[in-house]
mmCIF file with all atom_site columns, C-alpha atoms in Angstrom:
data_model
loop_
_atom_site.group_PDB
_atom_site.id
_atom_site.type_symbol
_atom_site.label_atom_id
_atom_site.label_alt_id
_atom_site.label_comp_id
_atom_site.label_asym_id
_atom_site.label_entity_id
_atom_site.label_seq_id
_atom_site.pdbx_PDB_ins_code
_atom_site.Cartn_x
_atom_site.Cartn_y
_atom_site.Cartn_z
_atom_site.occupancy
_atom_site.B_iso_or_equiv
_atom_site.pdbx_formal_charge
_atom_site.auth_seq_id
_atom_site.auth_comp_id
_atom_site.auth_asym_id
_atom_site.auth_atom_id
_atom_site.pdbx_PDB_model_num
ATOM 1   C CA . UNK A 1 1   ? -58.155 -8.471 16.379  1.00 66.00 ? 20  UNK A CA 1
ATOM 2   C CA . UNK A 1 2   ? -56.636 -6.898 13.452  1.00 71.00 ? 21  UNK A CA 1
ATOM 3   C CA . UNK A 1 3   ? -52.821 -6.138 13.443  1.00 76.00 ? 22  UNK A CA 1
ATOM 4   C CA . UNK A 1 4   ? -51.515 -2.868 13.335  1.00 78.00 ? 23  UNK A CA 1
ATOM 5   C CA . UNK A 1 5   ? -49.105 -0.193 13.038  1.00 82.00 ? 24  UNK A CA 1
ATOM 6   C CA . UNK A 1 6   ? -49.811 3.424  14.494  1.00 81.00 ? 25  UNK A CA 1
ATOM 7   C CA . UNK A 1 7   ? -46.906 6.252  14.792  1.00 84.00 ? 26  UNK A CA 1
ATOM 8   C CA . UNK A 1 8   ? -46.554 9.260  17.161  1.00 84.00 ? 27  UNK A CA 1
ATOM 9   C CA . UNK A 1 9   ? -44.525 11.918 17.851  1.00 83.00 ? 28  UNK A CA 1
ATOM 10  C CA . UNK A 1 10  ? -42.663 11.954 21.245  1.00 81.00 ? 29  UNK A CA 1
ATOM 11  C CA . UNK A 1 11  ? -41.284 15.050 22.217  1.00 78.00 ? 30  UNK A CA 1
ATOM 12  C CA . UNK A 1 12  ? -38.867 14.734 25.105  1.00 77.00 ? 31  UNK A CA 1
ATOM 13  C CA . UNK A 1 13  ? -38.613 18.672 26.804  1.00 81.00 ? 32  UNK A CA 1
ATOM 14  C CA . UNK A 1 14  ? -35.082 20.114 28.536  1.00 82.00 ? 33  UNK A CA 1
ATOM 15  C CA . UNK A 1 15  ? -35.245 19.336 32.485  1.00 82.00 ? 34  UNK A CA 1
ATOM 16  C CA . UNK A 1 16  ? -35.051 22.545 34.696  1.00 82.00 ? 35  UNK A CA 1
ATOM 17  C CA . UNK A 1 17  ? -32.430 22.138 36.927  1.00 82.00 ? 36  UNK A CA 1
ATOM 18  C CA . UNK A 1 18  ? -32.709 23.345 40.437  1.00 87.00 ? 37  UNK A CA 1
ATOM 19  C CA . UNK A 1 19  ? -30.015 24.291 42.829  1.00 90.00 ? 38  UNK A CA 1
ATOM 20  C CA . UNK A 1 20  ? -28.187 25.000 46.581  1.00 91.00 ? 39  UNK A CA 1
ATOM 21  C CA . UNK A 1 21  ? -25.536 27.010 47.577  1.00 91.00 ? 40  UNK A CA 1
ATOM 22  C CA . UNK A 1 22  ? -24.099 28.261 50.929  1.00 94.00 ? 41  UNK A CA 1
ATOM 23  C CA . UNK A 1 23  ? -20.768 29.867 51.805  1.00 95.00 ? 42  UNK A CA 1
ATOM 24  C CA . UNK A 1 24  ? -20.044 30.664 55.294  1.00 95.00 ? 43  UNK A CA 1
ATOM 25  C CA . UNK A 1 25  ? -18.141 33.677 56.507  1.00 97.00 ? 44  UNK A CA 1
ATOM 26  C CA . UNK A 1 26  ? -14.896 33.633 59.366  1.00 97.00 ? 45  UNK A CA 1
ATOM 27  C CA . UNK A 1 27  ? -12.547 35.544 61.014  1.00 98.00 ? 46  UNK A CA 1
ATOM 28  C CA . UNK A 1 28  ? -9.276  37.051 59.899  1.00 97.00 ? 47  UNK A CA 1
ATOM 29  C CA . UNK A 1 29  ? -6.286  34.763 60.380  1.00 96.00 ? 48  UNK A CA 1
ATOM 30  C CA . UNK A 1 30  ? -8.526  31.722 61.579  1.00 96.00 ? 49  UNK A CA 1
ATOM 31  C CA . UNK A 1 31  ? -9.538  28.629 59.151  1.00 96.00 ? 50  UNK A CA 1
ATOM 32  C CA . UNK A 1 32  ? -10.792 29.654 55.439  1.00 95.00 ? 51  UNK A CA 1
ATOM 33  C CA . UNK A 1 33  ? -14.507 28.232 54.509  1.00 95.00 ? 52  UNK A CA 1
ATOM 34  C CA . UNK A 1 34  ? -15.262 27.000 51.011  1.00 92.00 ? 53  UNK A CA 1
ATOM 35  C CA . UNK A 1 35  ? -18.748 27.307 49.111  1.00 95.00 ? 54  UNK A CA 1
ATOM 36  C CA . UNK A 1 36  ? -20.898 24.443 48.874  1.00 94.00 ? 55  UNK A CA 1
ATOM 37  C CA . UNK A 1 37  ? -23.257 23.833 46.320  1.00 94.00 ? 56  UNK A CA 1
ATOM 38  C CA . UNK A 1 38  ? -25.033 21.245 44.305  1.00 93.00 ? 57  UNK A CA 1
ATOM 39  C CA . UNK A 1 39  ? -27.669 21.041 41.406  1.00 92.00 ? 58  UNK A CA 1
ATOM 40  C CA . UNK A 1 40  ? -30.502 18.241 40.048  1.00 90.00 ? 59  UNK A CA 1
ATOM 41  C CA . UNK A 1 41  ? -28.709 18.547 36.657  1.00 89.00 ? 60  UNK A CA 1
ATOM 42  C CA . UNK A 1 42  ? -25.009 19.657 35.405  1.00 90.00 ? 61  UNK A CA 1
ATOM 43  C CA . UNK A 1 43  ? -22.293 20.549 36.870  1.00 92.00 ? 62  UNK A CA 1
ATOM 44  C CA . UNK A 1 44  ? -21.737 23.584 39.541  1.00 94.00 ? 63  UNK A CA 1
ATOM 45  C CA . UNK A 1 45  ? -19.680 26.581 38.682  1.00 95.00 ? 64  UNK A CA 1
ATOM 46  C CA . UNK A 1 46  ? -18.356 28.550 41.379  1.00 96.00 ? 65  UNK A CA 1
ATOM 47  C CA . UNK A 1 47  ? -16.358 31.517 41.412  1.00 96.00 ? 66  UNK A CA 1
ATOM 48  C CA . UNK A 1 48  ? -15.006 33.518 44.147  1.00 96.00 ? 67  UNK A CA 1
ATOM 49  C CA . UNK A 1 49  ? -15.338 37.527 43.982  1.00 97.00 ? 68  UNK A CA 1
ATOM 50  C CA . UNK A 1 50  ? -12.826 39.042 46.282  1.00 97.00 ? 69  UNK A CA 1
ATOM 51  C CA . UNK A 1 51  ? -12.058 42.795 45.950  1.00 95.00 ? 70  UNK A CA 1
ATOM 52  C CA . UNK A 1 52  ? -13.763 43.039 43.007  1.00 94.00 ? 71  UNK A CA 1
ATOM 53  C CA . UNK A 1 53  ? -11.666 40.010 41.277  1.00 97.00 ? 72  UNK A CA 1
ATOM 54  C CA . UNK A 1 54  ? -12.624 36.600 40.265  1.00 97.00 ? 73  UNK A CA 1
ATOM 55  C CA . UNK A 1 55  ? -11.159 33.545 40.630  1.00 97.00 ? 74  UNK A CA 1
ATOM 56  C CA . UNK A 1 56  ? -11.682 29.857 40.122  1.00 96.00 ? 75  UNK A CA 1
ATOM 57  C CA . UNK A 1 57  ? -10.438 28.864 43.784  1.00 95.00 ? 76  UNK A CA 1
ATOM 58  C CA . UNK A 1 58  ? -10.535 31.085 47.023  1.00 95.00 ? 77  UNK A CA 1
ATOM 59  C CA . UNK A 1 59  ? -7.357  32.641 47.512  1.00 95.00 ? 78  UNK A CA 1
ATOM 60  C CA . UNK A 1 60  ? -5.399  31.365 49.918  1.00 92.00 ? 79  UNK A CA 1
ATOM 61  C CA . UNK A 1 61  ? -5.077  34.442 52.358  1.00 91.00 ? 80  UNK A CA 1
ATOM 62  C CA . UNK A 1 62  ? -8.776  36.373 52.039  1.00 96.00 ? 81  UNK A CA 1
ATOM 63  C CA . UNK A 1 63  ? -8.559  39.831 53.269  1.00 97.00 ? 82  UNK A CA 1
ATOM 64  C CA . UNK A 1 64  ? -10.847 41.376 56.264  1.00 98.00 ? 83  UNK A CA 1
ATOM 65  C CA . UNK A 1 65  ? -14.397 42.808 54.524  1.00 97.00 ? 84  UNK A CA 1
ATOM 66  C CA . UNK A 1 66  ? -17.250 41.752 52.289  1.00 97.00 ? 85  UNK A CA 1
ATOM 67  C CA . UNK A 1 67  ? -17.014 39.776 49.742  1.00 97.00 ? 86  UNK A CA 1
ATOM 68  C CA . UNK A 1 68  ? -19.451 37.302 47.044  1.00 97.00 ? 87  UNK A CA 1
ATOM 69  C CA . UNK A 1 69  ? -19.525 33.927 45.329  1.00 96.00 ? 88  UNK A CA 1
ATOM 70  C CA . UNK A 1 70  ? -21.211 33.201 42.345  1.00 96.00 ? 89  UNK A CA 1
ATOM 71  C CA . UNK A 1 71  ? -22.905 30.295 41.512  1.00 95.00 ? 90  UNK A CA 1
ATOM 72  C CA . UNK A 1 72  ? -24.183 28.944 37.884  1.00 94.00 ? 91  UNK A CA 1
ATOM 73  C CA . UNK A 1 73  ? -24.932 25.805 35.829  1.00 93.00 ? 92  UNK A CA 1
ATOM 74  C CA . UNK A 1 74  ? -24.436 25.774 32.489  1.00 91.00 ? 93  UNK A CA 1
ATOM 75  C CA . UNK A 1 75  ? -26.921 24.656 29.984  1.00 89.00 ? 94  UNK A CA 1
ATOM 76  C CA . UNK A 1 76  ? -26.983 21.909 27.721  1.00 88.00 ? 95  UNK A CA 1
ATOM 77  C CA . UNK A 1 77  ? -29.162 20.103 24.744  1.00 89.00 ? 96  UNK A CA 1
ATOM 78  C CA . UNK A 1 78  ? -30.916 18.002 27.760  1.00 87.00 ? 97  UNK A CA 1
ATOM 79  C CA . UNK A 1 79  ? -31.329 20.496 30.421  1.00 88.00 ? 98  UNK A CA 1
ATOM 80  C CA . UNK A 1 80  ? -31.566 24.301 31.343  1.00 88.00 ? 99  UNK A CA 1
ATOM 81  C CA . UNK A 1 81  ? -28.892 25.856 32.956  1.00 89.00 ? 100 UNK A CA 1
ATOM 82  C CA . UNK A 1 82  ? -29.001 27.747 36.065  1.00 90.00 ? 101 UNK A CA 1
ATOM 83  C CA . UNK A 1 83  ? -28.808 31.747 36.025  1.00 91.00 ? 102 UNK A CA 1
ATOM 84  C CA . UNK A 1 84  ? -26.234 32.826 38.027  1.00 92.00 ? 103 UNK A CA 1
ATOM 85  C CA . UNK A 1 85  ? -26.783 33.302 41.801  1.00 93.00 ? 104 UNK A CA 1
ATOM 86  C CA . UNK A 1 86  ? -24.349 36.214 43.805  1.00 95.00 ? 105 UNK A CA 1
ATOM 87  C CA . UNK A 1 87  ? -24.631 35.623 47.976  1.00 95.00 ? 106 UNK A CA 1
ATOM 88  C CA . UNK A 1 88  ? -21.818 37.689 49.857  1.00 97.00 ? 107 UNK A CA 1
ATOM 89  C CA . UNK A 1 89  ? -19.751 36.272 52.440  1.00 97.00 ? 108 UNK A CA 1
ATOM 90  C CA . UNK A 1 90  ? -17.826 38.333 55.410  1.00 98.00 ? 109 UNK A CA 1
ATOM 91  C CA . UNK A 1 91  ? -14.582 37.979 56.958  1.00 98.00 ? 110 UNK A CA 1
ATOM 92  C CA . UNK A 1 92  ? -14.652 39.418 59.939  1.00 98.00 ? 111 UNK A CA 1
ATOM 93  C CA . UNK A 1 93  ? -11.535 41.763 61.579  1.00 98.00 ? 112 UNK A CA 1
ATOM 94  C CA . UNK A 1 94  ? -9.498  39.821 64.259  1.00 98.00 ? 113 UNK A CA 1
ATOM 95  C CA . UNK A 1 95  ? -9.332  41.123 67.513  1.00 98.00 ? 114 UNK A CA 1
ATOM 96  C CA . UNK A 1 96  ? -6.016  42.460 69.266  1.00 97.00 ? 115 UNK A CA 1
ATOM 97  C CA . UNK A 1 97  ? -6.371  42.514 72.913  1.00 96.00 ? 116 UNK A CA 1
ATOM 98  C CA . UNK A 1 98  ? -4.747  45.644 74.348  1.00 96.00 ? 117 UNK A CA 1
ATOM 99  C CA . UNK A 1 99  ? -1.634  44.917 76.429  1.00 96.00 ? 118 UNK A CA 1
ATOM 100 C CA . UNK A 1 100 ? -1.808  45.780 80.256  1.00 95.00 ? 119 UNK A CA 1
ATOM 101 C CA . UNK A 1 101 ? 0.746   48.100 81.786  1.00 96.00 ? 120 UNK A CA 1
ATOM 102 C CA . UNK A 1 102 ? 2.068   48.194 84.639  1.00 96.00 ? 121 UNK A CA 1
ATOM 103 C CA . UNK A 1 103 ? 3.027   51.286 87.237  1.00 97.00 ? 122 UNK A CA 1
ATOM 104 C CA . UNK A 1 104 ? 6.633   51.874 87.961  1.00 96.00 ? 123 UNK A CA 1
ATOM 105 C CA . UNK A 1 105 ? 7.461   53.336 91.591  1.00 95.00 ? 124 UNK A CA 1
ATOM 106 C CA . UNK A 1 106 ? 9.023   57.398 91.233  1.00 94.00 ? 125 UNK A CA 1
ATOM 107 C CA . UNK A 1 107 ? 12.778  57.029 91.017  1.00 93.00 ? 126 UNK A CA 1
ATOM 108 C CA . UNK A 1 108 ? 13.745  60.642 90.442  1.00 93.00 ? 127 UNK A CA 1
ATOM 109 C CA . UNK A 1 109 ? 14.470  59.410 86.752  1.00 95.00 ? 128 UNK A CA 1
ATOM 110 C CA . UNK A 1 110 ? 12.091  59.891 83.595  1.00 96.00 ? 129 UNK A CA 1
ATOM 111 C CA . UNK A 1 111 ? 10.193  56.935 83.394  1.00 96.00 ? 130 UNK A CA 1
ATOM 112 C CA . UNK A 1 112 ? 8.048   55.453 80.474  1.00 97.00 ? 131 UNK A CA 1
ATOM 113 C CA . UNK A 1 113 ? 5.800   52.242 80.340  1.00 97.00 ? 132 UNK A CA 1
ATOM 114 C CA . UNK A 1 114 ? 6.804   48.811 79.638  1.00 97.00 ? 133 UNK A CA 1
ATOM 115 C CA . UNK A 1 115 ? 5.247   47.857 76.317  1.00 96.00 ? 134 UNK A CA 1
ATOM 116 C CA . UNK A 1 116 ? 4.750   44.222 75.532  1.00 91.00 ? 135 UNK A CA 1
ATOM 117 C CA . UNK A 1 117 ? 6.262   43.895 71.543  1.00 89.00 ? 136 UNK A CA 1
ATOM 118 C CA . UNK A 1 118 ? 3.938   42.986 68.873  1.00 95.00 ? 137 UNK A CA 1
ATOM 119 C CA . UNK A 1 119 ? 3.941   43.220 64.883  1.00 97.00 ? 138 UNK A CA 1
ATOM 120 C CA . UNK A 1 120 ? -0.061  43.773 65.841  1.00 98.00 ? 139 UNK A CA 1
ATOM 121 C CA . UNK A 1 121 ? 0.649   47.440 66.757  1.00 98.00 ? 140 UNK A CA 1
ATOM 122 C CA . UNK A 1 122 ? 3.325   50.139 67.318  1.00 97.00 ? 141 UNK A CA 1
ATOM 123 C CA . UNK A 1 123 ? 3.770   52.495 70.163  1.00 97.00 ? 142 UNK A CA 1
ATOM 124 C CA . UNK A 1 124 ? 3.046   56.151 68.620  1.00 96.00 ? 143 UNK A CA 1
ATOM 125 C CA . UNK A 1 125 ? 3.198   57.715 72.417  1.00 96.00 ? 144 UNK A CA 1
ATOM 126 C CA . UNK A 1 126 ? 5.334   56.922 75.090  1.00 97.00 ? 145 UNK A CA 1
ATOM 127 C CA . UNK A 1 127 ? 6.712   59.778 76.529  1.00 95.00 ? 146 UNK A CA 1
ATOM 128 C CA . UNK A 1 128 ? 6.132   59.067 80.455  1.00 95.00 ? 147 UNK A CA 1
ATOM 129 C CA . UNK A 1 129 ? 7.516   60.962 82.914  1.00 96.00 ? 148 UNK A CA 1
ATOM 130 C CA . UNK A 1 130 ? 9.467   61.919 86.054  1.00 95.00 ? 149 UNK A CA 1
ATOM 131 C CA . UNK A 1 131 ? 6.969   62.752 88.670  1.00 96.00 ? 150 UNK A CA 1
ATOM 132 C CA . UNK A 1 132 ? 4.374   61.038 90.447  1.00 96.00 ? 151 UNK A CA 1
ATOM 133 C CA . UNK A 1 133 ? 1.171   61.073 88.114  1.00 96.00 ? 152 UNK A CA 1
ATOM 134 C CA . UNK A 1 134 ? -0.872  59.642 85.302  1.00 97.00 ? 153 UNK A CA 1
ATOM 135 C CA . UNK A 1 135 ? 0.563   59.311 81.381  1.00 98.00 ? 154 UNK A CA 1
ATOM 136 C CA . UNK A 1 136 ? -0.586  58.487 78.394  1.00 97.00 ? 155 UNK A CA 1
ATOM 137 C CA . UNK A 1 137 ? 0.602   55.724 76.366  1.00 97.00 ? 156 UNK A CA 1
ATOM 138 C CA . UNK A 1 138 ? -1.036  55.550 72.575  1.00 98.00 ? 157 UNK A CA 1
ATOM 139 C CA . UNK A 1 139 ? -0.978  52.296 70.440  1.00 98.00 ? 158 UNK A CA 1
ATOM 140 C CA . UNK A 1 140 ? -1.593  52.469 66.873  1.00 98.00 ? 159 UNK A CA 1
ATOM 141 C CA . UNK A 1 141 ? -2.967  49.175 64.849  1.00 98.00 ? 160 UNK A CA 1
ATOM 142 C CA . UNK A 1 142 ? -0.161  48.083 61.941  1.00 97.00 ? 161 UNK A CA 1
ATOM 143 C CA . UNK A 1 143 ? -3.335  46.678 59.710  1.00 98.00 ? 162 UNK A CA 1
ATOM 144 C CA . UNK A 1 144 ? -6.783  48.187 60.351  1.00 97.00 ? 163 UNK A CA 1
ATOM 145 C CA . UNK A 1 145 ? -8.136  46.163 57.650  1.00 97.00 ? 164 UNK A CA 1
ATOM 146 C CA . UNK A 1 146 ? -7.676  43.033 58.771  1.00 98.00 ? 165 UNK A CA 1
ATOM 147 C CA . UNK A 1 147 ? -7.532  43.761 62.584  1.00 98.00 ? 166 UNK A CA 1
ATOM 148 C CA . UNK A 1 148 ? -9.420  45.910 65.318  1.00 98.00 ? 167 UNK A CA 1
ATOM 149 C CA . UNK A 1 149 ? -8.730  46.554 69.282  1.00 98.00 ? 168 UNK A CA 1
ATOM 150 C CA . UNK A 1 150 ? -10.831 44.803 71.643  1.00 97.00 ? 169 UNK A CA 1
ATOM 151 C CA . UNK A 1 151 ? -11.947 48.114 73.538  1.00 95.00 ? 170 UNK A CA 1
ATOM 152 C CA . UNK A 1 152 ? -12.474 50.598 70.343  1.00 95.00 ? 171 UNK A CA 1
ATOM 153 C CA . UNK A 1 153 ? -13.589 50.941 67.175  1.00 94.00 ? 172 UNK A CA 1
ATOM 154 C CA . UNK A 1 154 ? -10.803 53.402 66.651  1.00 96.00 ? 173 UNK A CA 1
ATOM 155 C CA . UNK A 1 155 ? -7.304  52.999 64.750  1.00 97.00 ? 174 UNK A CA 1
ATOM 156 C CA . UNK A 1 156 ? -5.442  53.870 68.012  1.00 97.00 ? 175 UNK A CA 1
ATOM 157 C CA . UNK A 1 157 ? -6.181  52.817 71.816  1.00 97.00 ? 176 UNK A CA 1
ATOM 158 C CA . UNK A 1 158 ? -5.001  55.073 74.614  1.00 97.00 ? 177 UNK A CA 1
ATOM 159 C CA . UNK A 1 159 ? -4.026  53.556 77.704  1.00 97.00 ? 178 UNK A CA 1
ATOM 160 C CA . UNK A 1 160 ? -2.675  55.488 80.843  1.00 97.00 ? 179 UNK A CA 1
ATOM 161 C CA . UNK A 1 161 ? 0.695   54.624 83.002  1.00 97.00 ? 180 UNK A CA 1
ATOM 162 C CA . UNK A 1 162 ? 1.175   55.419 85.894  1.00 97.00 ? 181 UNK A CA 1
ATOM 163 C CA . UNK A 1 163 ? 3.965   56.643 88.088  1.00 97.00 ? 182 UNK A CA 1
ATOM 164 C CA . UNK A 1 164 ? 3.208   56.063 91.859  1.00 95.00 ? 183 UNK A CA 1
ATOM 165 C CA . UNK A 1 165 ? 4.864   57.418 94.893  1.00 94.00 ? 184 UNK A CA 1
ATOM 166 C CA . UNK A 1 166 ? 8.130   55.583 96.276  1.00 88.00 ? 185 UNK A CA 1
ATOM 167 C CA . UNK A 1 167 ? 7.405   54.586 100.143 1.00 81.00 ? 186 UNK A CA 1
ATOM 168 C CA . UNK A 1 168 ? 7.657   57.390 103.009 1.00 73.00 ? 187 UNK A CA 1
ATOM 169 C CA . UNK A 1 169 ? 11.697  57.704 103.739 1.00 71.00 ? 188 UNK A CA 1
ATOM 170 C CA . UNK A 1 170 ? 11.967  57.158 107.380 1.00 71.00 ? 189 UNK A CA 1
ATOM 171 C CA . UNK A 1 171 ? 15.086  58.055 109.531 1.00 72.00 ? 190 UNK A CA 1
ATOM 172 C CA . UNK A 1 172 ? 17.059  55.061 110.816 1.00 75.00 ? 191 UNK A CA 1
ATOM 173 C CA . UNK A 1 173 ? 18.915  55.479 114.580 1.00 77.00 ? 192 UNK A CA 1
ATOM 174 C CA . UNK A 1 174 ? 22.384  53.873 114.862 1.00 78.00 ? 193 UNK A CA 1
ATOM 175 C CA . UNK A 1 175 ? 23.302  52.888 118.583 1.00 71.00 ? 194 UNK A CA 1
#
């Protein structure tokens, strides 16, 4: 055998990255989730769209509604980037559970319903009355966004008080 040089060209080609991403959605006023992802080459980007505004980190107090994150890897001289991928996320509405009231016996005296207190809701009616009968108590929701009543879809919740009838009066005999 003869000795010998030969020469070639070697051409080394960008990798294409691949990619996964997740972000899970939760409920107003319960434990924030954070996105997830990973990629074969680079380094993940991720950037949180909430109300229409970016920002390197999830805020720390994420409104009620739909929302995105965006994912992307940057290219370089050894590998392609990835394009940027959008998946929406929801936080969901907490759920207020409407207060119970109770009856109050007819005293001859305007009466209106006992209202437990919450910064949840206000009381917009709670007019009651003095006779023996049914009224209507109306609670309104301080933050619709973020919150919603148990029983309606609705901003307010009606809920009825009643006023019942005092025992029969009865004569008494002294000896």
């Amino acid at each position: 055998y003869a000795a010998g040089t030969q020469s070639a060209t070697l051409t080394v080609e960008k990798a294409n990255g691949t990619g996964t991403v997740s972000m899970e959605g939760w409920t107003y006023g319960k434990a924030q989730k954070s996105a997830s992802a990973s990629a074969s080459f680079g380094t993940v980007v991720i950037k949180y769209v909430i109300d229409g505004t970016k920002y390197d980190e999830l805020p720390a107090d994420v409104k009620a509604g739909t929302h995105s994150v965006e994912f992307y890897v940057e290219d370089n001289k050894n590998y392609d980037g990835i394009a940027t991928v959008s998946i929406p996320f929801t936080v969901a509405q907490a759920t207020v559970d409407v207060p119970t009231i109770a009856s109050k016996t007819y005293s001859g005296e305007t009466q209106t319903a006992s209202v437990a207190a919450s910064d949840l809701y206000t009381v917009s009616t709670n007019a009651g009355g003095k006779d023996v009968g049914e009224y209507d108590v109306v609670l309104k929701l301080a933050d619709t966004r973020n919150y919603k009543w148990a029983t309606t879809t609705e901003e307010t919740v009606t809920l009825k008080f009643n006023v019942t009838k005092a025992m029969d009066n009865a004569w008494t005999a002294n000896p």
